[in-house]
Amino acid sequence: TVFKEGLTKTRTAFVERVEELITRRKKIDEEFYEELEEILIGADVGVSTVMQLIEELRVEVKKRKIEDASDLQPVLSEKLVELLKGDENPGLQMADSGMTVILFVGVNGVGKTTTIGKLAHRFKSEGKSVMLAAGDTFRAGAIEQLEVWGQRVGVEVIKQQAGSDPAAVMYDAVQAAKQRGIDVLLCDTAGRLQNKTNLMEELNKIFRVIKREVPSAPHEVLLVLDATTGQNALSQAKLFGEKSGVTGLVLTKLDGTAKGGIVIAIRNELNLPVKFVGLGEKMGDLQEFDSEQFVHALFA
Ligand code: GDP
């Protein structure tokens, strides 16, 4: 039901249009497939994923001798669940013992800080001690914004001045977290894109510093993506995924977008699990991703 509310816009843009198509055309023919293709592409499912999906639908329709368009919807949701599945969401990788370190990467404005705040809240309500590291020393206001979340959730934020070396902030944070016996350290990083090579070097340096202090860390590198940017989110995932050791994705702002189909494209085109989705601006608006629930929420 959380999914259902969050996916209202996507449902309107996608499922309701499919339903309209089904009642209007009644028969499954070439024109039907063409229109279905357009609807799916419009919902940001992505061209190559749409082609694959339509091909699989054709095969299934033939096999089951389906003629009435009204019988297609269960087949479509079945195929979508299959596409989304691949590997199930393995959940977050946590340290076997001692501190878990999670690094957040992604372009400015995608919802990184908000996601860190939400996850801090989630861990805290599970009874874990949490600390935040203000590793985005580049963007004006990033440190303060993380502090606001720290206060809201009631967790300590380790920071230095704006402009300081993010790797030094991480070093401080890991030391402080070790000293206080913290369970989970959540680390923000800079998200400027105009200087990609530098950003990757900066991330590598952060990696090295963290690893030196906690050899099994980082336990997760979560790439945060803004669902409202549709295909752009997919290209960011490809860009970051290759270089920065990303282990999972968080897709934010699914509530505010009709482009929810991007989840399907991302799952189908990248070998990275979507671990969480953001469904609002509040502390509790973060949901573990579950493909079956997602598709059911779309068609429910
Ligand atoms: P950052 O620059 O990546 O750290 O992005 P922020 O965390 O500052 O988020 C940018 C904006 O997106 C803020 O106004 C957030 O409230 C908003 N935001 C973040 N996640 C979500 C979400 O899941 N849903 C909605 N509707 N807004 C979100």
Short mmCIF file of C-alpha atoms and ligand atoms in Angstrom, two decimals:
data_model
loop_
_atom_site.label_atom_id
_atom_site.label_comp_id
_atom_site.label_asym_id
_atom_site.label_seq_id
_atom_site.Cartn_x
_atom_site.Cartn_y
_atom_site.Cartn_z
CA THR A 1 0.00 0.00 0.00
CA VAL A 2 2.95 2.33 0.56
CA PHE A 3 3.99 1.57 -2.98
CA LYS A 4 0.47 2.06 -4.21
CA GLU A 5 0.23 5.63 -2.94
CA GLY A 6 3.71 6.50 -4.11
CA LEU A 7 3.11 5.19 -7.59
CA THR A 8 -0.10 7.10 -8.34
CA LYS A 9 1.43 9.21 -11.09
CA THR A 10 3.14 6.30 -12.77
CA ARG A 11 -0.07 4.31 -12.57
CA THR A 12 -1.98 7.10 -14.29
CA ALA A 13 0.61 7.47 -17.04
CA PHE A 14 1.13 3.80 -17.63
CA VAL A 15 -1.42 1.33 -16.32
CA GLU A 16 -4.47 3.46 -16.93
CA ARG A 17 -3.33 4.05 -20.49
CA VAL A 18 -2.78 0.33 -20.99
CA GLU A 19 -6.26 -0.32 -19.64
CA GLU A 20 -7.71 2.30 -21.96
CA LEU A 21 -5.91 0.70 -24.88
CA ILE A 22 -7.24 -2.72 -23.98
CA THR A 23 -10.88 -1.57 -23.80
CA ARG A 24 -10.61 0.53 -26.92
CA ARG A 25 -8.89 -1.92 -29.27
CA LYS A 26 -10.28 -5.17 -27.89
CA LYS A 27 -8.21 -7.32 -30.29
CA ILE A 28 -4.50 -7.95 -30.11
CA ASP A 29 -3.10 -6.98 -33.51
CA GLU A 30 -0.13 -5.03 -34.89
CA GLU A 31 -1.69 -1.65 -34.08
CA PHE A 32 -2.29 -2.83 -30.55
CA TYR A 33 1.36 -3.75 -30.08
CA GLU A 34 2.46 -0.45 -31.60
CA GLU A 35 0.34 1.56 -29.21
CA LEU A 36 1.43 -0.53 -26.26
CA GLU A 37 5.03 0.11 -27.25
CA GLU A 38 4.40 3.86 -27.25
CA ILE A 39 2.80 3.79 -23.82
CA LEU A 40 5.69 1.82 -22.33
CA ILE A 41 8.33 4.08 -23.86
CA GLY A 42 6.38 7.10 -22.60
CA ALA A 43 6.57 5.69 -19.07
CA ASP A 44 10.37 5.56 -19.39
CA VAL A 45 10.64 1.80 -19.49
CA GLY A 46 13.44 2.34 -22.04
CA VAL A 47 13.48 1.38 -25.72
CA SER A 48 15.51 -1.82 -25.52
CA THR A 49 13.56 -3.09 -22.53
CA VAL A 50 10.27 -2.30 -24.27
CA MET A 51 11.35 -4.21 -27.39
CA GLN A 52 12.25 -7.20 -25.28
CA LEU A 53 8.99 -7.03 -23.38
CA ILE A 54 6.85 -6.77 -26.52
CA GLU A 55 8.71 -9.72 -28.07
CA GLU A 56 8.07 -11.83 -24.99
CA LEU A 57 4.42 -10.81 -24.98
CA ARG A 58 4.04 -11.86 -28.61
CA VAL A 59 5.47 -15.28 -27.85
CA GLU A 60 3.23 -15.72 -24.82
CA VAL A 61 0.11 -14.52 -26.66
CA LYS A 62 0.76 -17.08 -29.42
CA LYS A 63 1.51 -19.86 -26.99
CA ARG A 64 -1.62 -19.26 -24.94
CA LYS A 65 -3.72 -18.49 -28.03
CA ILE A 66 -4.87 -15.20 -26.53
CA GLU A 67 -7.03 -13.09 -28.84
CA ASP A 68 -8.90 -10.73 -26.55
CA ALA A 69 -6.90 -7.80 -25.37
CA SER A 70 -8.70 -8.06 -22.04
CA ASP A 71 -6.80 -11.28 -21.32
CA LEU A 72 -3.45 -9.58 -21.76
CA GLN A 73 -3.05 -7.69 -18.53
CA PRO A 74 -2.19 -10.67 -16.30
CA VAL A 75 0.40 -11.75 -18.89
CA LEU A 76 1.88 -8.25 -18.93
CA SER A 77 2.22 -8.10 -15.15
CA GLU A 78 3.73 -11.59 -15.13
CA LYS A 79 6.34 -10.52 -17.69
CA LEU A 80 7.09 -7.32 -15.78
CA VAL A 81 7.67 -9.24 -12.56
CA GLU A 82 10.01 -11.59 -14.46
CA LEU A 83 11.95 -8.65 -15.91
CA LEU A 84 12.27 -7.01 -12.52
CA LYS A 85 13.25 -10.16 -10.73
CA GLY A 86 16.56 -11.46 -12.01
CA ASP A 87 18.21 -11.43 -8.66
CA GLU A 88 16.02 -10.59 -5.74
CA ASN A 89 16.88 -7.58 -3.61
CA PRO A 90 19.53 -9.02 -1.29
CA GLY A 91 18.98 -6.24 1.28
CA LEU A 92 21.83 -4.26 2.75
CA GLN A 93 25.18 -5.90 3.25
CA MET A 94 26.16 -5.41 6.90
CA ALA A 95 29.49 -6.03 8.64
CA ASP A 96 29.78 -9.52 10.15
CA SER A 97 31.00 -7.90 13.30
CA GLY A 98 31.78 -4.34 14.29
CA MET A 99 30.96 -1.24 12.35
CA THR A 100 29.14 -1.13 9.03
CA VAL A 101 30.20 1.66 6.68
CA ILE A 102 27.88 2.76 3.88
CA LEU A 103 28.97 5.26 1.24
CA PHE A 104 26.47 7.31 -0.75
CA VAL A 105 27.35 8.55 -4.22
CA GLY A 106 25.35 10.40 -6.84
CA VAL A 107 24.86 13.72 -8.57
CA ASN A 108 23.74 16.82 -6.65
CA GLY A 109 20.03 17.16 -6.05
CA VAL A 110 19.11 13.51 -6.51
CA GLY A 111 18.17 13.10 -2.85
CA LYS A 112 21.39 11.79 -1.33
CA THR A 113 21.18 13.77 1.92
CA THR A 114 17.51 12.95 2.36
CA THR A 115 18.18 9.25 1.78
CA ILE A 116 20.98 9.28 4.36
CA GLY A 117 18.60 10.90 6.86
CA LYS A 118 15.89 8.37 6.13
CA LEU A 119 18.26 5.42 6.48
CA ALA A 120 19.70 6.84 9.71
CA HIS A 121 16.17 6.95 11.05
CA ARG A 122 15.54 3.40 9.92
CA PHE A 123 18.67 2.02 11.59
CA LYS A 124 17.99 3.99 14.74
CA SER A 125 14.49 2.61 15.02
CA GLU A 126 16.03 -0.87 14.72
CA GLY A 127 18.02 -0.03 17.84
CA LYS A 128 21.35 0.58 16.10
CA SER A 129 23.66 3.48 16.85
CA VAL A 130 24.29 5.67 13.83
CA MET A 131 26.75 8.40 12.86
CA LEU A 132 26.85 10.58 9.75
CA ALA A 133 29.96 11.80 7.91
CA ALA A 134 29.63 15.10 6.02
CA GLY A 135 31.84 14.13 3.07
CA ASP A 136 30.31 16.60 0.62
CA THR A 137 32.58 19.49 1.45
CA PHE A 138 32.13 20.98 -2.01
CA ARG A 139 28.49 21.96 -2.46
CA ALA A 140 27.43 25.06 -0.53
CA GLY A 141 25.03 24.10 2.21
CA ALA A 142 25.58 20.35 1.99
CA ILE A 143 27.14 20.11 5.46
CA GLU A 144 24.40 22.18 7.11
CA GLN A 145 21.74 20.16 5.37
CA LEU A 146 23.19 16.94 6.69
CA GLU A 147 23.30 18.49 10.15
CA VAL A 148 19.62 19.33 9.93
CA TRP A 149 18.92 15.66 9.24
CA GLY A 150 21.27 14.65 12.05
CA GLN A 151 19.28 16.77 14.49
CA ARG A 152 15.96 15.60 13.15
CA VAL A 153 16.90 11.96 13.59
CA GLY A 154 19.05 12.49 16.67
CA VAL A 155 22.41 11.26 15.45
CA GLU A 156 25.85 12.84 15.53
CA VAL A 157 27.34 14.37 12.38
CA ILE A 158 31.11 14.48 11.88
CA LYS A 159 32.20 17.42 9.76
CA GLN A 160 34.95 19.83 8.89
CA GLN A 161 34.83 23.22 7.22
CA ALA A 162 33.46 23.60 3.72
CA GLY A 163 36.19 23.04 1.15
CA SER A 164 38.25 20.70 3.29
CA ASP A 165 39.50 17.32 2.09
CA PRO A 166 36.62 14.81 2.14
CA ALA A 167 39.04 11.95 2.80
CA ALA A 168 40.14 13.75 5.98
CA VAL A 169 36.50 14.03 7.06
CA MET A 170 36.09 10.31 6.50
CA TYR A 171 39.19 9.57 8.53
CA ASP A 172 37.82 11.65 11.42
CA ALA A 173 34.42 10.04 11.12
CA VAL A 174 35.75 6.49 11.15
CA GLN A 175 37.93 7.29 14.19
CA ALA A 176 35.04 8.89 16.06
CA ALA A 177 32.67 6.07 15.16
CA LYS A 178 35.20 3.46 16.32
CA GLN A 179 35.75 5.29 19.59
CA ARG A 180 32.04 5.49 20.32
CA GLY A 181 31.35 1.92 19.22
CA ILE A 182 28.92 3.03 16.53
CA ASP A 183 27.06 0.33 14.58
CA VAL A 184 26.48 2.13 11.30
CA LEU A 185 28.42 4.99 9.72
CA LEU A 186 26.64 6.67 6.80
CA CYS A 187 28.94 8.75 4.58
CA ASP A 188 27.85 11.53 2.26
CA THR A 189 30.11 12.36 -0.71
CA ALA A 190 30.30 15.20 -3.22
CA GLY A 191 28.10 14.96 -6.28
CA ARG A 192 29.44 17.55 -8.66
CA LEU A 193 29.57 16.23 -12.18
CA GLN A 194 31.37 18.99 -14.02
CA ASN A 195 34.64 17.48 -12.96
CA LYS A 196 34.09 13.77 -13.34
CA THR A 197 37.69 12.57 -13.21
CA ASN A 198 38.40 14.50 -10.03
CA LEU A 199 35.25 13.19 -8.44
CA MET A 200 36.28 9.61 -9.16
CA GLU A 201 39.77 10.27 -7.77
CA GLU A 202 38.20 11.79 -4.68
CA LEU A 203 35.99 8.73 -4.24
CA ASN A 204 38.99 6.43 -4.64
CA LYS A 205 40.87 8.34 -1.97
CA ILE A 206 37.88 8.07 0.36
CA PHE A 207 37.78 4.33 -0.32
CA ARG A 208 41.44 3.93 0.56
CA VAL A 209 41.14 5.90 3.80
CA ILE A 210 38.09 3.95 4.94
CA LYS A 211 39.64 0.61 4.00
CA ARG A 212 42.80 1.35 5.89
CA GLU A 213 40.78 1.89 9.06
CA VAL A 214 38.10 -0.77 8.51
CA PRO A 215 39.41 -3.43 6.09
CA SER A 216 36.00 -4.93 5.30
CA ALA A 217 34.52 -1.49 4.50
CA PRO A 218 32.77 0.07 2.70
CA HIS A 219 30.11 -2.61 3.06
CA GLU A 220 27.86 -0.85 0.60
CA VAL A 221 28.32 1.89 -1.98
CA LEU A 222 24.83 3.10 -2.78
CA LEU A 223 24.27 5.15 -5.89
CA VAL A 224 21.32 7.49 -5.42
CA LEU A 225 19.29 8.24 -8.56
CA ASP A 226 16.39 10.63 -9.13
CA ALA A 227 13.52 8.78 -10.80
CA THR A 228 12.01 12.02 -12.11
CA THR A 229 14.97 12.36 -14.50
CA GLY A 230 13.94 9.18 -16.29
CA GLN A 231 16.50 8.02 -18.85
CA ASN A 232 19.04 10.42 -17.34
CA ALA A 233 19.03 8.32 -14.19
CA LEU A 234 19.87 5.31 -16.31
CA SER A 235 22.88 7.05 -17.88
CA GLN A 236 24.10 8.21 -14.47
CA ALA A 237 23.88 4.65 -13.24
CA LYS A 238 25.96 3.49 -16.18
CA LEU A 239 28.52 6.25 -15.61
CA PHE A 240 28.95 5.78 -11.87
CA GLY A 241 28.40 2.05 -11.89
CA GLU A 242 31.46 1.44 -14.02
CA LYS A 243 33.90 3.43 -11.98
CA SER A 244 33.00 3.77 -8.35
CA GLY A 245 32.38 0.26 -7.10
CA VAL A 246 28.66 0.78 -6.69
CA THR A 247 26.95 -2.16 -4.96
CA GLY A 248 23.34 -1.04 -5.10
CA LEU A 249 20.90 1.65 -6.13
CA VAL A 250 18.44 3.90 -4.36
CA LEU A 251 15.77 5.38 -6.62
CA THR A 252 14.29 8.53 -5.12
CA LYS A 253 11.22 10.66 -5.85
CA LEU A 254 9.17 7.83 -7.30
CA ASP A 255 6.18 9.55 -5.70
CA GLY A 256 6.58 12.68 -7.77
CA THR A 257 6.97 11.12 -11.17
CA ALA A 258 5.12 9.42 -13.97
CA LYS A 259 8.45 7.91 -15.03
CA GLY A 260 8.28 4.97 -12.62
CA GLY A 261 8.93 2.69 -15.57
CA ILE A 262 12.57 3.65 -15.15
CA VAL A 263 12.76 1.03 -12.38
CA ILE A 264 12.04 -1.62 -14.99
CA ALA A 265 14.66 -0.24 -17.40
CA ILE A 266 17.29 -0.04 -14.67
CA ARG A 267 16.65 -3.55 -13.41
CA ASN A 268 16.71 -4.94 -16.92
CA GLU A 269 19.74 -3.08 -18.26
CA LEU A 270 22.06 -2.99 -15.28
CA ASN A 271 23.40 -5.69 -13.10
CA LEU A 272 22.78 -3.72 -9.91
CA PRO A 273 20.06 -4.33 -7.35
CA VAL A 274 17.61 -1.53 -6.49
CA LYS A 275 17.82 -1.69 -2.71
CA PHE A 276 15.50 1.14 -1.72
CA VAL A 277 13.04 3.53 -3.28
CA GLY A 278 12.16 6.99 -2.01
CA LEU A 279 8.44 7.70 -1.89
CA GLY A 280 8.35 11.14 -0.28
CA GLU A 281 10.30 13.79 1.63
CA LYS A 282 9.61 12.56 5.15
CA MET A 283 11.74 10.40 7.40
CA GLY A 284 9.62 7.31 6.92
CA ASP A 285 9.28 7.60 3.14
CA LEU A 286 11.90 5.04 2.25
CA GLN A 287 10.83 1.59 1.18
CA GLU A 288 12.83 -1.58 0.62
CA PHE A 289 12.41 -2.43 -3.02
CA ASP A 290 10.42 -5.54 -3.83
CA SER A 291 9.70 -6.28 -7.48
CA GLU A 292 6.51 -8.23 -6.94
CA GLN A 293 5.06 -5.59 -4.64
CA PHE A 294 6.07 -2.94 -7.15
CA VAL A 295 4.22 -4.55 -10.05
CA HIS A 296 1.21 -5.37 -7.88
CA ALA A 297 1.05 -1.77 -6.73
CA LEU A 298 1.08 -0.67 -10.35
CA PHE A 299 -1.77 -2.93 -11.42
CA ALA A 300 -3.75 -3.07 -8.19
P1 GDP B 1 21.20 15.86 -2.57
O1 GDP B 1 21.68 17.11 -3.21
O2 GDP B 1 21.40 14.68 -3.45
O3 GDP B 1 21.70 15.65 -1.20
O4 GDP B 1 19.58 15.99 -2.52
P2 GDP B 1 18.63 16.32 -1.28
O5 GDP B 1 18.62 15.19 -0.32
O6 GDP B 1 18.92 17.67 -0.79
O7 GDP B 1 17.21 16.29 -2.02
C1 GDP B 1 16.86 17.23 -3.02
C2 GDP B 1 15.36 17.48 -2.94
O8 GDP B 1 14.63 16.30 -3.24
C3 GDP B 1 14.89 17.90 -1.54
O9 GDP B 1 13.92 18.90 -1.68
C4 GDP B 1 14.24 16.63 -0.99
O10 GDP B 1 13.23 16.88 -0.05
C5 GDP B 1 13.70 15.99 -2.23
N1 GDP B 1 13.56 14.51 -2.11
C6 GDP B 1 14.50 13.62 -1.77
N2 GDP B 1 14.02 12.35 -1.81
C7 GDP B 1 12.71 12.45 -2.18
C8 GDP B 1 11.66 11.50 -2.43
O11 GDP B 1 11.80 10.27 -2.33
N3 GDP B 1 10.45 12.01 -2.81
C9 GDP B 1 10.24 13.35 -2.96
N4 GDP B 1 9.03 13.75 -3.34
N5 GDP B 1 11.22 14.26 -2.76
C10 GDP B 1 12.43 13.83 -2.37
#
